[in-house]
Amino acid sequence: QVQLVESGGGLVQPGGSLRLSCAASGFRLDYYAIGWFRQAPGKEREGVSCISSSDGSTYYADSVKGRFTISRDSAKNTVYLQMNSLKPEDTAVYYCAPARCTLVTGTQISRYLEVWGQGTLVTVSS
């Protein structure tokens, strides 16, 4: 069974940090580019970061560049998103999924494998 489980979200004050985890089962996560996406109420889904399967290159949306870091632990079949200097506009449900990492269009869902977890809620508020 192919499955993704996101965790690590919570309530944090502006300027704080959180580390999100994306744990995969049923497939080797490091065989795919993996993206982090977020969706806030009333907003369209946004690709925020991506890590490639080929050379491990990383990509970030302009809105999070310099604040977020994506990484992979192959032994744990897990991808992480370290989020620092959090802002209220980062508030959203965060999802991970197989992705396309592109310079032109940013982080997009994969055309070959679409798998989503239930997401993890990040709330940045004072």
XYZ file of C-alpha atoms in Angstrom:
126
model
C 0.000 0.000 0.000
C 1.405 3.369 -1.051
C 1.133 5.889 1.741
C 2.518 9.223 2.913
C 2.218 10.597 6.433
C 3.002 14.223 7.242
C 3.743 15.302 10.789
C 5.394 18.051 12.806
C 2.919 20.864 12.423
C 1.573 22.917 15.264
C 1.111 26.388 16.678
C 4.138 28.671 16.677
C 4.713 32.385 17.204
C 6.018 34.586 14.392
C 9.760 34.171 14.090
C 9.631 30.636 15.424
C 10.606 27.351 13.810
C 9.058 23.991 12.991
C 10.364 20.836 11.354
C 7.908 18.902 9.220
C 8.358 15.232 8.341
C 7.055 13.269 5.364
C 7.313 9.517 5.886
C 6.665 7.194 2.951
C 5.646 3.553 2.836
C 4.988 1.268 -0.117
C 7.553 2.970 -2.341
C 11.097 4.237 -2.128
C 10.831 7.927 -1.511
C 14.311 8.689 -2.817
C 13.413 7.306 -6.256
C 11.170 10.330 -6.781
C 11.418 14.044 -6.598
C 9.395 15.053 -3.556
C 7.684 18.366 -3.032
C 6.143 20.183 -0.132
C 2.894 21.974 -0.860
C 0.643 24.107 1.269
C -2.918 25.299 1.114
C -4.440 28.030 3.217
C -8.208 28.516 3.555
C -9.586 30.194 0.452
C -6.232 30.027 -1.320
C -4.930 27.870 -4.141
C -2.444 25.125 -3.425
C 1.116 26.416 -3.533
C 4.286 24.463 -4.161
C 6.815 25.672 -1.603
C 9.833 23.392 -1.980
C 11.150 20.423 -3.932
C 14.058 17.999 -3.748
C 15.104 16.102 -6.865
C 15.748 12.368 -7.093
C 18.594 12.671 -9.585
C 21.176 14.857 -7.884
C 19.416 16.018 -4.740
C 19.044 19.580 -5.967
C 16.624 21.674 -3.982
C 14.140 24.323 -5.054
C 12.156 26.903 -3.132
C 9.351 29.292 -3.799
C 10.424 32.912 -3.530
C 8.135 33.349 -0.548
C 10.124 30.849 1.552
C 13.620 31.076 0.088
C 16.213 31.653 2.773
C 13.848 30.541 5.529
C 12.938 26.931 4.653
C 15.237 23.971 3.986
C 14.193 20.659 2.431
C 16.193 17.478 3.037
C 15.960 13.704 2.698
C 16.922 10.798 4.953
C 16.951 7.723 2.720
C 17.461 5.305 5.616
C 14.215 6.507 7.176
C 12.433 6.926 3.828
C 11.557 10.421 4.998
C 11.736 13.961 3.636
C 11.873 16.942 5.974
C 11.060 20.606 5.753
C 12.835 22.812 8.264
C 10.934 26.073 8.581
C 12.594 29.036 10.271
C 11.596 32.663 10.738
C 7.966 31.723 10.331
C 5.462 34.375 9.346
C 1.676 34.488 9.758
C 1.314 34.081 5.994
C 2.973 30.660 6.312
C -0.166 29.418 8.057
C -1.567 26.529 6.012
C -2.000 22.794 5.815
C 1.261 21.362 4.513
C 1.385 18.286 2.289
C 4.142 16.284 0.669
C 3.834 14.416 -2.622
C 5.865 13.108 -5.551
C 6.702 16.189 -7.544
C 8.310 17.860 -10.505
C 11.076 20.286 -9.594
C 11.251 22.925 -12.303
C 12.915 26.297 -12.538
C 10.193 27.646 -14.811
C 7.017 26.601 -13.007
C 8.339 25.761 -9.558
C 7.210 22.772 -7.545
C 4.414 20.819 -9.257
C 2.736 17.489 -8.550
C 4.183 14.490 -10.354
C 2.582 13.350 -13.603
C 3.591 9.748 -12.874
C 2.632 9.114 -9.265
C 0.107 11.087 -7.264
C 0.078 10.212 -3.571
C -1.084 12.509 -0.786
C -1.267 12.242 2.945
C -3.738 14.053 5.172
C -1.370 16.963 5.702
C -0.167 18.670 8.840
C -1.474 22.039 10.015
C 0.962 24.870 10.645
C -0.434 27.903 12.450
C 1.768 30.968 12.920
C 0.131 33.406 15.293
C 0.898 35.624 18.255
